[in-house]
Short mmCIF file of C-alpha atoms and ligand atoms in Angstrom, two decimals:
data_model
loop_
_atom_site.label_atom_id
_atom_site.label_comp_id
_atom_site.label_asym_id
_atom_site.label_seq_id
_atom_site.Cartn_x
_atom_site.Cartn_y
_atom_site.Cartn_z
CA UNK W 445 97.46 178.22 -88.68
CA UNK W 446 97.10 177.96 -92.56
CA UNK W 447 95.90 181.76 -93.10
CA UNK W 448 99.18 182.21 -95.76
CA UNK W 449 96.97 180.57 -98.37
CA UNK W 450 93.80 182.08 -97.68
CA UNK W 451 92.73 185.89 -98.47
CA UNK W 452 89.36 185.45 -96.88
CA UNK W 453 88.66 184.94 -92.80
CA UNK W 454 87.18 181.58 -92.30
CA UNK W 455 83.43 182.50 -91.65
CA UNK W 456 82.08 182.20 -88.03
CA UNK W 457 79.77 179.48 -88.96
CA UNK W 458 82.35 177.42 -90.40
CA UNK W 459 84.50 177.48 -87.39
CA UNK W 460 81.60 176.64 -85.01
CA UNK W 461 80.45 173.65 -87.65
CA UNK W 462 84.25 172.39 -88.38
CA UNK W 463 85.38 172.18 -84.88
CA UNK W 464 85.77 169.27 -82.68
CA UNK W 465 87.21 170.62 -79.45
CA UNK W 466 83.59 169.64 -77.73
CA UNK W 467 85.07 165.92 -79.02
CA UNK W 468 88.66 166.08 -78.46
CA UNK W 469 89.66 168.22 -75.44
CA UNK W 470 89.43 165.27 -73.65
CA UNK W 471 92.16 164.36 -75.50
CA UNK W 472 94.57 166.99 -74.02
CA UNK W 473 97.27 165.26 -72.06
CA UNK W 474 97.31 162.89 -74.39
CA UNK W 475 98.44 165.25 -77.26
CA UNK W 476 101.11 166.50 -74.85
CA UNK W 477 102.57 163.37 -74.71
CA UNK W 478 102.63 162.64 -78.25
CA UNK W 479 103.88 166.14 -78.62
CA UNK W 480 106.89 165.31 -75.49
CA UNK W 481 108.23 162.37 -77.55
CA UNK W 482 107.96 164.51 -80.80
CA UNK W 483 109.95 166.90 -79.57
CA UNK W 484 112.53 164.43 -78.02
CA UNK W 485 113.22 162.63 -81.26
CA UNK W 486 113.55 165.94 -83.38
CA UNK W 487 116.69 166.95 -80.86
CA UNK W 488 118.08 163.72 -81.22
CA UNK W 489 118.02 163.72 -85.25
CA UNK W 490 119.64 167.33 -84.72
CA UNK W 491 116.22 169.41 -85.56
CA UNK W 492 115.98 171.51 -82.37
CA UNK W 493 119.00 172.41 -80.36
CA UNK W 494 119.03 170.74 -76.73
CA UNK W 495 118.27 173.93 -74.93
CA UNK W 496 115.27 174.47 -77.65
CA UNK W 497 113.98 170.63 -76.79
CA UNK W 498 114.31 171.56 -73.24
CA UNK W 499 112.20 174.78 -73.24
CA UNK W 500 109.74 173.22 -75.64
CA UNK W 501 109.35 170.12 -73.27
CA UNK W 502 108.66 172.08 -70.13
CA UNK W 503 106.36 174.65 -71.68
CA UNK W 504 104.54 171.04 -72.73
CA UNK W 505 103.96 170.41 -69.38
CA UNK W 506 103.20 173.45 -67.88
CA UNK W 507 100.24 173.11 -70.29
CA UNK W 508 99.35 170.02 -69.32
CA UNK W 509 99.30 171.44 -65.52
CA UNK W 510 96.85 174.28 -66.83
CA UNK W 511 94.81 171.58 -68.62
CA UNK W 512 94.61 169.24 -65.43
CA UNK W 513 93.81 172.25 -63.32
CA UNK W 514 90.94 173.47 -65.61
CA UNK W 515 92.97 176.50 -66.18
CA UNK W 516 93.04 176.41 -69.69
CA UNK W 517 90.04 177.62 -71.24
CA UNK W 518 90.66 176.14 -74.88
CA UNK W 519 88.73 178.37 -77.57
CA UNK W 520 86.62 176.85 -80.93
CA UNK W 521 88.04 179.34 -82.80
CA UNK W 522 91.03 177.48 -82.48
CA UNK W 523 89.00 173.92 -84.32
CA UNK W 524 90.33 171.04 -81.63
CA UNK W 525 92.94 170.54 -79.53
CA UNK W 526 95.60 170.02 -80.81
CA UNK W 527 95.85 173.61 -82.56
CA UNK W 528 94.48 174.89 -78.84
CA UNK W 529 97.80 172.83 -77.55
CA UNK W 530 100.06 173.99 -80.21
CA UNK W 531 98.64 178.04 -80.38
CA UNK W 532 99.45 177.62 -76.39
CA UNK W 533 103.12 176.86 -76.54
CA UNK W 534 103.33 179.82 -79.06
CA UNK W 535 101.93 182.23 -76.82
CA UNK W 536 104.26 181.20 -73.81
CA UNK W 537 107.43 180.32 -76.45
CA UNK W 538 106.96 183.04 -79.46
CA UNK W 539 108.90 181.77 -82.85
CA UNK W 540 109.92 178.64 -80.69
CA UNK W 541 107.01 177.16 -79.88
CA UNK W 542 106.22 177.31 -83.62
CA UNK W 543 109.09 174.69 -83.82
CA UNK W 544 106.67 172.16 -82.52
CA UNK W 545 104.56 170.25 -85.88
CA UNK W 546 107.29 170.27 -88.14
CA UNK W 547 107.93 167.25 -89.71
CA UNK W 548 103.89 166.28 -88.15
CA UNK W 549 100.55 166.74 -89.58
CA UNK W 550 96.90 166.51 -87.42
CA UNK W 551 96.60 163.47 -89.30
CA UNK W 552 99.28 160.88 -87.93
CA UNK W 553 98.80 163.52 -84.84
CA UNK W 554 95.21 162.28 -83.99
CA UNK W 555 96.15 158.66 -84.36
CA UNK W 556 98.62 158.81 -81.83
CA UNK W 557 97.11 160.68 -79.33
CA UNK W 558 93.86 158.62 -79.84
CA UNK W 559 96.05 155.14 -79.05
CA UNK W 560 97.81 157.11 -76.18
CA UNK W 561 94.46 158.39 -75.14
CA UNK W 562 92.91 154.33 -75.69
CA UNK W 563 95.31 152.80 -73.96
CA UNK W 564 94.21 154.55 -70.45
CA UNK W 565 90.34 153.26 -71.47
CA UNK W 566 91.00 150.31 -72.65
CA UNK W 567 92.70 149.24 -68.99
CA UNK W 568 89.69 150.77 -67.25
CA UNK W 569 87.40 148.05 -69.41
CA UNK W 570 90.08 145.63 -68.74
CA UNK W 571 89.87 145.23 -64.95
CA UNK W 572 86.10 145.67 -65.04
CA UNK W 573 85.59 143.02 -67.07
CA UNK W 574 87.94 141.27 -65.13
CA UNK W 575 85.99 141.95 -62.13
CA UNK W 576 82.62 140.53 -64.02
CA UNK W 577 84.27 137.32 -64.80
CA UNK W 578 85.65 137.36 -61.30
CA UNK W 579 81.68 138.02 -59.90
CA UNK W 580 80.82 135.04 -62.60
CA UNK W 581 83.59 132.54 -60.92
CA UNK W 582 82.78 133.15 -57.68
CA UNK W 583 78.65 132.76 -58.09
CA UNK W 584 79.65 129.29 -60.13
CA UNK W 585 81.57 128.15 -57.20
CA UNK W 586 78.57 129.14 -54.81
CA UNK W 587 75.79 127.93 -56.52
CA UNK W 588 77.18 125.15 -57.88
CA UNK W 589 74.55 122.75 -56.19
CA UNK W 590 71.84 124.81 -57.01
CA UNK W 591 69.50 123.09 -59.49
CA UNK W 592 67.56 125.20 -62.05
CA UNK W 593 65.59 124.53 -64.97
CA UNK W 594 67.65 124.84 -68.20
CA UNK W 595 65.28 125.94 -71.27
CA UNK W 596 65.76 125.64 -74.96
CA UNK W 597 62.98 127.28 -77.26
CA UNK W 598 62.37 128.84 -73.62
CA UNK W 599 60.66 125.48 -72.98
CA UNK W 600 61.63 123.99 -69.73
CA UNK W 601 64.28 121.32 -70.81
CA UNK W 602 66.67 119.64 -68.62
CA UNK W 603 67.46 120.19 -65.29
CA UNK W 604 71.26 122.48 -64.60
CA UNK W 605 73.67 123.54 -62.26
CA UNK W 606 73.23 127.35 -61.37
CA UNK W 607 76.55 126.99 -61.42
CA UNK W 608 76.92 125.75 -65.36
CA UNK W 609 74.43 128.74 -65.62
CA UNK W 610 76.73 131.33 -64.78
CA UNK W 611 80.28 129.38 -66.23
CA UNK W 612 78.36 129.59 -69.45
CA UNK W 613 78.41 133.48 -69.24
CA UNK W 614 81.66 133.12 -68.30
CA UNK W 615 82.74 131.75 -71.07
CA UNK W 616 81.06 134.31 -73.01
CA UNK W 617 82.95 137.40 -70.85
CA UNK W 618 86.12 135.21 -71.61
CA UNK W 619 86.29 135.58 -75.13
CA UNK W 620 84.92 139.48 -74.91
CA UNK W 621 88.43 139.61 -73.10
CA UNK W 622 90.47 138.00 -75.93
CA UNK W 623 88.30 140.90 -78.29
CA UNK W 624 89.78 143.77 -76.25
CA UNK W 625 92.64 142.40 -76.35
CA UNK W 626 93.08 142.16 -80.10
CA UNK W 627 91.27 146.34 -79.90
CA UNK W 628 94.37 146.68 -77.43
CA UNK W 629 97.09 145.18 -79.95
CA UNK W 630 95.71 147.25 -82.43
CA UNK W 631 96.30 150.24 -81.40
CA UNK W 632 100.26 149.37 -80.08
CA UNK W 633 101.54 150.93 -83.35
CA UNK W 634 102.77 154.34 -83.33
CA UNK W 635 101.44 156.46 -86.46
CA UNK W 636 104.07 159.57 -85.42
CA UNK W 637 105.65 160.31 -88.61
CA UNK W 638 103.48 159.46 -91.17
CA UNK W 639 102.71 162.96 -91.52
CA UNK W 640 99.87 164.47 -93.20
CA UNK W 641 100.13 160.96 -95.76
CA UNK W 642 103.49 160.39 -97.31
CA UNK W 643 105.76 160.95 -94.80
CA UNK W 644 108.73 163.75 -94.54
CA UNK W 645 111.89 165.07 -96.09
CA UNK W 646 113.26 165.77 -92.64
CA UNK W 647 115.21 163.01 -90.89
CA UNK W 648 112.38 162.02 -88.44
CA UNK W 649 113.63 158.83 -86.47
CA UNK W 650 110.10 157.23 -86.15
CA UNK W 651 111.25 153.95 -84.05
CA UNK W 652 112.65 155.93 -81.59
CA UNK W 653 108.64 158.43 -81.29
CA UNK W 654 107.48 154.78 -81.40
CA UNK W 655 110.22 153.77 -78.54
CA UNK W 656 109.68 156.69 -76.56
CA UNK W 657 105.55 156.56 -76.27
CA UNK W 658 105.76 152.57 -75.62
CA UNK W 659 104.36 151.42 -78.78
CA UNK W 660 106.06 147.95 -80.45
CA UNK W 661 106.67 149.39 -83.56
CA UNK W 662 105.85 152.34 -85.92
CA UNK W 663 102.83 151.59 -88.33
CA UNK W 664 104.23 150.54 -91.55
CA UNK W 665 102.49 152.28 -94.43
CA UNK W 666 101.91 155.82 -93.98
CA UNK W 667 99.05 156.14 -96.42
CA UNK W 668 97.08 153.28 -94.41
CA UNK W 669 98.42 154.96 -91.37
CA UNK W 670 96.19 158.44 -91.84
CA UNK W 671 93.18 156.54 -93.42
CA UNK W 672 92.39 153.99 -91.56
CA UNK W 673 90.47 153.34 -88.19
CA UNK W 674 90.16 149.61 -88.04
CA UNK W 675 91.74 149.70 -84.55
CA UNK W 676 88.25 151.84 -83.83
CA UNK W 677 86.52 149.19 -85.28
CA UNK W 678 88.14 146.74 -83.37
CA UNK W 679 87.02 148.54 -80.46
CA UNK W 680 83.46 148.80 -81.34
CA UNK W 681 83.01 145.30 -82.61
CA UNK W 682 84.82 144.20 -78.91
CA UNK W 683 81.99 146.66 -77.15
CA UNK W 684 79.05 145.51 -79.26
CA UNK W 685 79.28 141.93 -78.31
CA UNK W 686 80.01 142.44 -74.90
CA UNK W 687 76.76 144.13 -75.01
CA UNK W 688 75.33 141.67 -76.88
CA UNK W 689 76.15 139.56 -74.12
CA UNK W 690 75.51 141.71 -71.55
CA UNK W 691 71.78 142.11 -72.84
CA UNK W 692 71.15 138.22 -72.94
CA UNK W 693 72.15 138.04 -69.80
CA UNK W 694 69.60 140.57 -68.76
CA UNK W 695 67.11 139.64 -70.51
CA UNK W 696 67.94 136.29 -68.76
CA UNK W 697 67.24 137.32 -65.57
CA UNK W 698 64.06 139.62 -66.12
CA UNK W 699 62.80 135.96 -67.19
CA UNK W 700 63.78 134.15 -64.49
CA UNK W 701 62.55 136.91 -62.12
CA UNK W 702 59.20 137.36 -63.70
CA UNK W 703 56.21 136.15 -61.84
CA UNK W 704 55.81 133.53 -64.32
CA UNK W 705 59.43 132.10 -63.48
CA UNK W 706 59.67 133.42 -60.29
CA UNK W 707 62.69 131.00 -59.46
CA UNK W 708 65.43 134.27 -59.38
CA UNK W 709 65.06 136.77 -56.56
CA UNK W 710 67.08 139.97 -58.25
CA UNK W 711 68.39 142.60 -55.01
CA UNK W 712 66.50 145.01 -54.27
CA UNK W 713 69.19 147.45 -54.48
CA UNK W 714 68.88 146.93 -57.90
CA UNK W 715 65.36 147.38 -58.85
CA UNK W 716 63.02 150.19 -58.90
CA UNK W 717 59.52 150.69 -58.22
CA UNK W 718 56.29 152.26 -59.67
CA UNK W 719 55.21 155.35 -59.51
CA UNK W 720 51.51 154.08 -58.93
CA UNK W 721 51.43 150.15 -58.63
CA UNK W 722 52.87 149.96 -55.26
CA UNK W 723 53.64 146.25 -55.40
CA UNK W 724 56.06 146.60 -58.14
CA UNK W 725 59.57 145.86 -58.33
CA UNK W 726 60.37 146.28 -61.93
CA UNK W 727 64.02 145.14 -63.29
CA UNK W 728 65.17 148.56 -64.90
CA UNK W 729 68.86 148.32 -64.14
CA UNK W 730 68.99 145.22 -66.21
CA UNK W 731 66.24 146.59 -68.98
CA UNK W 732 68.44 149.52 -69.37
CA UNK W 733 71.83 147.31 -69.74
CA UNK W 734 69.62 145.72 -72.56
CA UNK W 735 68.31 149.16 -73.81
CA UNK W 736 71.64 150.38 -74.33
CA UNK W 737 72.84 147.81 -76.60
CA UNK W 738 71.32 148.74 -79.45
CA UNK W 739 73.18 152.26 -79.26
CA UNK W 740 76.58 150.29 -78.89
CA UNK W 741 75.89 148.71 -82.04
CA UNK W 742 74.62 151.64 -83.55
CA UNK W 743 77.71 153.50 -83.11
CA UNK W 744 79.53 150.32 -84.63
CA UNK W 745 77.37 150.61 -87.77
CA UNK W 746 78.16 154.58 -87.75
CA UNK W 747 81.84 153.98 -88.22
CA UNK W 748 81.83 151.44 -90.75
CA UNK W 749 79.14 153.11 -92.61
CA UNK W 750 81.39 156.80 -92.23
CA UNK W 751 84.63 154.34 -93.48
CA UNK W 752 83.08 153.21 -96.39
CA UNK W 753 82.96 155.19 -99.03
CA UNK W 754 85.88 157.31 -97.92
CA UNK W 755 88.61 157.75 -100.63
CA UNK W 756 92.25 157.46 -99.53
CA UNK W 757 93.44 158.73 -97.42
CA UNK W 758 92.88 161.65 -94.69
CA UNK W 759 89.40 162.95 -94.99
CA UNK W 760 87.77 165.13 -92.64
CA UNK W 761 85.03 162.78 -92.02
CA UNK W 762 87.46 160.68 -89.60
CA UNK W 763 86.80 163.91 -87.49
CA UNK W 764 83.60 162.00 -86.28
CA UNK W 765 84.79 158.51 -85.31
CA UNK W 766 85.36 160.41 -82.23
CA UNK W 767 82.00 161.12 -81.41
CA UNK W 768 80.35 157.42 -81.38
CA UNK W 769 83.38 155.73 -79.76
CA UNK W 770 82.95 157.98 -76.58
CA UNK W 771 79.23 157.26 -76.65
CA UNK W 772 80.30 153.52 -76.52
CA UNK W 773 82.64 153.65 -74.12
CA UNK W 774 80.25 155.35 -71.74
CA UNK W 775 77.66 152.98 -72.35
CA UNK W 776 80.15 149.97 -72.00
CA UNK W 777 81.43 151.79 -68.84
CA UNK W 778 77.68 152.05 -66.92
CA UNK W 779 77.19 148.73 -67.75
CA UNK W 780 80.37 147.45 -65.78
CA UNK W 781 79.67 149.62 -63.37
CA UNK W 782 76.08 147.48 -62.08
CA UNK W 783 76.51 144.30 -63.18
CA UNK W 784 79.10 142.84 -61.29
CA UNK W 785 77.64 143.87 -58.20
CA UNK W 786 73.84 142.81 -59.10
CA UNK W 787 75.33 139.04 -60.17
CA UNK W 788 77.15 139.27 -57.14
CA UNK W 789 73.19 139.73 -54.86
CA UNK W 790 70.93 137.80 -57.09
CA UNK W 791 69.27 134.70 -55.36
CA UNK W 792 67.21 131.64 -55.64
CA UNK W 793 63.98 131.19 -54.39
CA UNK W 794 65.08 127.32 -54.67
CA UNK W 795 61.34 126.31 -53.63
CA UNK W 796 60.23 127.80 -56.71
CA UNK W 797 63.23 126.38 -59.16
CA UNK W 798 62.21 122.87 -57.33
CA UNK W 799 58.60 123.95 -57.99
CA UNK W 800 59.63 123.54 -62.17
CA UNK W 801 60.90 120.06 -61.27
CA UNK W 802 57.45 118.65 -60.10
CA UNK W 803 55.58 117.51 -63.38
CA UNK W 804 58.90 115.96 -63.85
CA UNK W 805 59.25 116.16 -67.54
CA UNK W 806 62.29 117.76 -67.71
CA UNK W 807 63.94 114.06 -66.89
CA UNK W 808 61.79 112.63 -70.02
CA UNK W 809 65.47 112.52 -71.57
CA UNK W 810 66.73 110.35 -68.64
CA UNK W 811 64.17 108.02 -69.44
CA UNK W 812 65.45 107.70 -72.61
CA UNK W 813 69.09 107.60 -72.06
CA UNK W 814 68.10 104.87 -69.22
CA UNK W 815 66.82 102.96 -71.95
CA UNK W 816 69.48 103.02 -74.22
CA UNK W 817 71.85 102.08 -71.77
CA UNK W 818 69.78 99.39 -71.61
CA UNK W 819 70.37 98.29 -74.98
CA UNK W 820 67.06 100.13 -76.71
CA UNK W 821 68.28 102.37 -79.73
CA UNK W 822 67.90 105.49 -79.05
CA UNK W 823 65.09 106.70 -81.62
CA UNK W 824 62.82 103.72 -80.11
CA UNK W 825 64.04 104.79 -76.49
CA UNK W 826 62.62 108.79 -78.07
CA UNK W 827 59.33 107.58 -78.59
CA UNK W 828 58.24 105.08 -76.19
CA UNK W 829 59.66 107.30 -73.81
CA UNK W 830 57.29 110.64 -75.32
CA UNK W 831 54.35 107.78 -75.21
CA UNK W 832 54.83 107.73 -71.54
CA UNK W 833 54.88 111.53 -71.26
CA UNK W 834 51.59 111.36 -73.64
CA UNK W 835 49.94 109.40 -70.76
CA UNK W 836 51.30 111.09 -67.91
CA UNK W 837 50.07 114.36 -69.42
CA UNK W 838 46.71 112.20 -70.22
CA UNK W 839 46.19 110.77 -66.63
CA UNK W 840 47.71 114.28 -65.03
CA UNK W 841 50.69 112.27 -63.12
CA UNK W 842 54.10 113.62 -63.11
CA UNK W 843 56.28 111.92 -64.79
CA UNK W 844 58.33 110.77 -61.14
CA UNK W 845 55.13 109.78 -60.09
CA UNK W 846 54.94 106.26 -61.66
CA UNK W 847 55.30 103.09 -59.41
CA UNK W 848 57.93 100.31 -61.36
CA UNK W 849 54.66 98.42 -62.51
CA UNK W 850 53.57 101.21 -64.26
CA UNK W 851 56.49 102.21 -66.00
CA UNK W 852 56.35 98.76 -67.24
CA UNK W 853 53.47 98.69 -68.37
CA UNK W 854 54.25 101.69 -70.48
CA UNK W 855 58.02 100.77 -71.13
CA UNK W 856 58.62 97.23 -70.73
CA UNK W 857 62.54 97.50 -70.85
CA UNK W 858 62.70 100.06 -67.94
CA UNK W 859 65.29 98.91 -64.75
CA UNK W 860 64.14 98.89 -61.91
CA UNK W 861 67.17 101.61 -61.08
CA UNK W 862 65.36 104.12 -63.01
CA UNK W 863 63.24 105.42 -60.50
CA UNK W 864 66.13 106.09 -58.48
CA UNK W 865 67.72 108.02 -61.47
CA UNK W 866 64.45 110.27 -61.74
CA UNK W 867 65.19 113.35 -59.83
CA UNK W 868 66.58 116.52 -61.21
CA UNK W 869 69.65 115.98 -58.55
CA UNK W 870 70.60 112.77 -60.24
CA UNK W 871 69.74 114.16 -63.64
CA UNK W 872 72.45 117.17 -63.22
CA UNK W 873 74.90 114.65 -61.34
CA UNK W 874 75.05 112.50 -64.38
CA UNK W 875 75.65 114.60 -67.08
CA UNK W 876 79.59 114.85 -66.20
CA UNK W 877 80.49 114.84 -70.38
CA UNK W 878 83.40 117.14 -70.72
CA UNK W 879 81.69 120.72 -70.75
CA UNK W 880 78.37 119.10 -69.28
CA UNK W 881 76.39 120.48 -66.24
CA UNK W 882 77.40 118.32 -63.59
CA UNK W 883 78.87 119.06 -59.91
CA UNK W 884 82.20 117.47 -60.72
CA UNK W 885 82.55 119.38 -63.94
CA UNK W 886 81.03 122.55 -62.99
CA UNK W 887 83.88 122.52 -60.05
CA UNK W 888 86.76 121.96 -62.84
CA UNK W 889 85.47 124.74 -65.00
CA UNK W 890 85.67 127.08 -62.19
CA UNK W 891 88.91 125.74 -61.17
CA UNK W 892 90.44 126.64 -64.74
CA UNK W 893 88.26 129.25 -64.81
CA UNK W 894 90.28 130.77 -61.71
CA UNK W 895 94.01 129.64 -63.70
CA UNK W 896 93.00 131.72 -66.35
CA UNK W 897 92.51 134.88 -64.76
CA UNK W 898 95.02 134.07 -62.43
CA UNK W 899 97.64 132.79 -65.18
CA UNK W 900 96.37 133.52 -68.56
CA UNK W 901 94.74 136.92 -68.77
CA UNK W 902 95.12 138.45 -72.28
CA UNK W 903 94.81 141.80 -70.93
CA UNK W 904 96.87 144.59 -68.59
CA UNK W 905 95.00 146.16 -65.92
N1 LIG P 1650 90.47 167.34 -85.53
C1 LIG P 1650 90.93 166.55 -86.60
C2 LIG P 1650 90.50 165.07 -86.42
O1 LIG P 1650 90.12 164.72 -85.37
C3 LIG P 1650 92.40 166.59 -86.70
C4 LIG P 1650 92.91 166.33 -88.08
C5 LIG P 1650 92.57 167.44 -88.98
N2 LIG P 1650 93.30 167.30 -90.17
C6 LIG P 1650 93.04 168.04 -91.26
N3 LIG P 1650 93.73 167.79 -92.29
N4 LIG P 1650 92.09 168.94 -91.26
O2 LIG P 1650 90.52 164.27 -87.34
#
């Protein structure tokens, strides 16, 4: 394509090390229908004649039916696909076809066919993380009278709502949405026209390329327009918190379904066994949705770290963003493609989660809060209250053990209504501060939980 310049052959090493067709075929129908709307606009600014457009636009697809069909065997020689794409039409056009990349460069070439090609992904991810939070919502609603033990410092805490369990990844899922969305809005700008970096001398109408491939405007600066690949980034940062989140969650609920927990029962659907210990059923799915997030990231730290020494403005390095953001999106992709339905079968051994309840400590900040309501300020209320803990842990009692007399003893301002405040039912029923664990407000959440995906979704698809 550039051999005018060149006296030598390119050598045979070069071509196999320069290519990226094993990256960008992929890309194919994409480039077609950047290439379609190219092709559209240069008849309408009086570039090609009709009939020329015409020919042009149905050779275009007749390649993109030999690319669907498998029947184009694209060749490295040929360095990616667009110049596979582009030698095509010559073969089946001659001088015509040749028509094609004037007024276009690879460089604002590849950024449109990338967004054409992102848009198709970034849907996919759309309605499966739609169909997580939906998974999420629905568990809330079911398990919403489920109590658990809530941890901080994984030390057994106070006692929760399964159901403020699973709103609280919800919440998490929620704003991964708003993320993609912003990766989404990101790439609605068409870079058609900004040539190889300055733009053309021939009358290209870029708002109507822009128009034409549904993009809501044309990218403003074409310098910035060839260089940069924050809307990758945007991507990558979107798909390494999501994983982030993902792998808490996992590593969540290997915890909780640990022997030592024991108080989540994951499917076993969803787990695998051992090759020799014949009573194991080890949590792989969800170690592996943890393993992979460290590649996510990786390939986040690959793209910024390839970005950042880069000079203005088209370097060949940008080749690569290509290889990293596939990696992610196949990682990203597995993930959503087990988790919803392992949320969706995990259950609660609820003998065991009541089994955390019995030493009763985890209502030591009842006690407290009973005390302050009884006028006691609350650092006092802090430590006579950890006295009484001292003794019950002392004595071996649980801390719902104590008869009224004793608790006096130990606490003379206790009620006598706290004993019937000391169970972990009454401990999750009270807590009903806005965004707090209890029945009435876990229901609410999930009720504007629903509204937003019902009524406020940032996201197509
Ligand atoms: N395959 C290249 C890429 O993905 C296309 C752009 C090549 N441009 C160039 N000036 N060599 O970035």
């Amino acid at each position: 394509m550039w051999k005018g310049r060149f006296a030598q052959e390119t050598a045979a090493a070069v071509n196999a090390f320069t290519q990226s067709l094993d990256l960008d075929w992929r890309l194919a129908s994409s480039d077609i229908e950047g290439s379609r709307a190219h092709v559209a606009m240069l008849a309408e600014v009086g570039l090609l004649e009709t009939d020329e457009a015409r020919q042009i636009d149905e050779a275009l697809l007749q390649i993109d039916q030999e690319v669907r069909s498998g029947d184009f065997r694209p060749s490295e020689d040929l360095e990616d696909v667009h110049m596979n794409i582009e030698a095509r039409l010559i073969e089946k056009l001659g001088s015509l076809g040749a028509k094609l990349h004037m007024g276009r460069s690879r460089n604002d070439q590849v950024a449109t066919t990338m967004r054409l090609f992102l848009r198709g992904e970034y849907r996919r991810l759309a309605s499966g993380l739609k169909a997580l939070l939906e998974v999420l919502l629905a568990r809330a609603e079911a398990d919403r009278e489920i109590l658990i033990p809530g941890y901080t410092h994984l030390q057994q805490a106070q006692p929760i709502s399964l159901g403020h369990y699973w709103m609280g990844h919800f919440e998490c899922f929620r704003r991964d949405a708003r993320r993609l969305a912003a990766a989404f809005e990101a790439i609605d700008e068409s870079p058609l026209g900004a040539g190889a970096l300055a733009g053309s001398t021939l009358p290209l109408d870029r708002e109507m390329t822009s128009r034409l491939l549904r993009f809501a405007r044309p990218t403003r600066n074409s310098l910035d327009t060839v260089a940069q690949r924050d809307y990758l980034l945007d991507y990558h940062h979107f798909a390494s918190v999501f994983a982030l989140h993902c792998s808490r969650l996992a590593e969540d609920l290997i915890l909780y379904a640990s022997q030592e927990f024991g108080w989540l029962v994951l499917p076993d659907a969803y787990c695998t066994g051992s090759s020799m210990m014949p009573q194991k059923k080890n949590p792989d799915v969800l170690e592996l949705v943890r393993g992979r997030t460290g590649q996510v990231v990786g390939h986040l730290v690959d793209l910024i770290v390839s970005l950042k020494g880069l000079p203005s403005t088209y370097n060949r390095d940008l080749q690569e963003d290509k290889r990293g953001l596939w990696a992610s999106l196949s990682a990203v992709e597995a993930v959503l493609s087990v988790l919803p339905d392992l949320l969706a079968h995990v259950s609660v051994d609820e003998r065991r989660a009541q089994a955390a309840f019995e030493g009763g400590f985890l209502l030591a900040t009842d006690v407290a809060e009973h005390l302050v309501e009884r006028g006691v300020p609350f650092r006092e209320a802090h430590e006579k209250t950890g006295k009484a803990v001292r003794w019950c842990l002392d004595e071996g009692r649980a801390l719902d053990s104590l008869a009224l007399v004793e608790w006096r003893r130990l606490v003379p301002e206790v009620g006598e209504d706290l004993l019937a405040r000391l169970n972990a039912r009454e401990a999750v029923r009270l807590r009903r501060t806005y965004g707090g664990t209890s029945f009435e407000r876990v229901a609410e959440a999930v009720a504007e939980g629903r509204s937003f995906l019902r009524d406020s979704w940032p996201l197509e698809g």
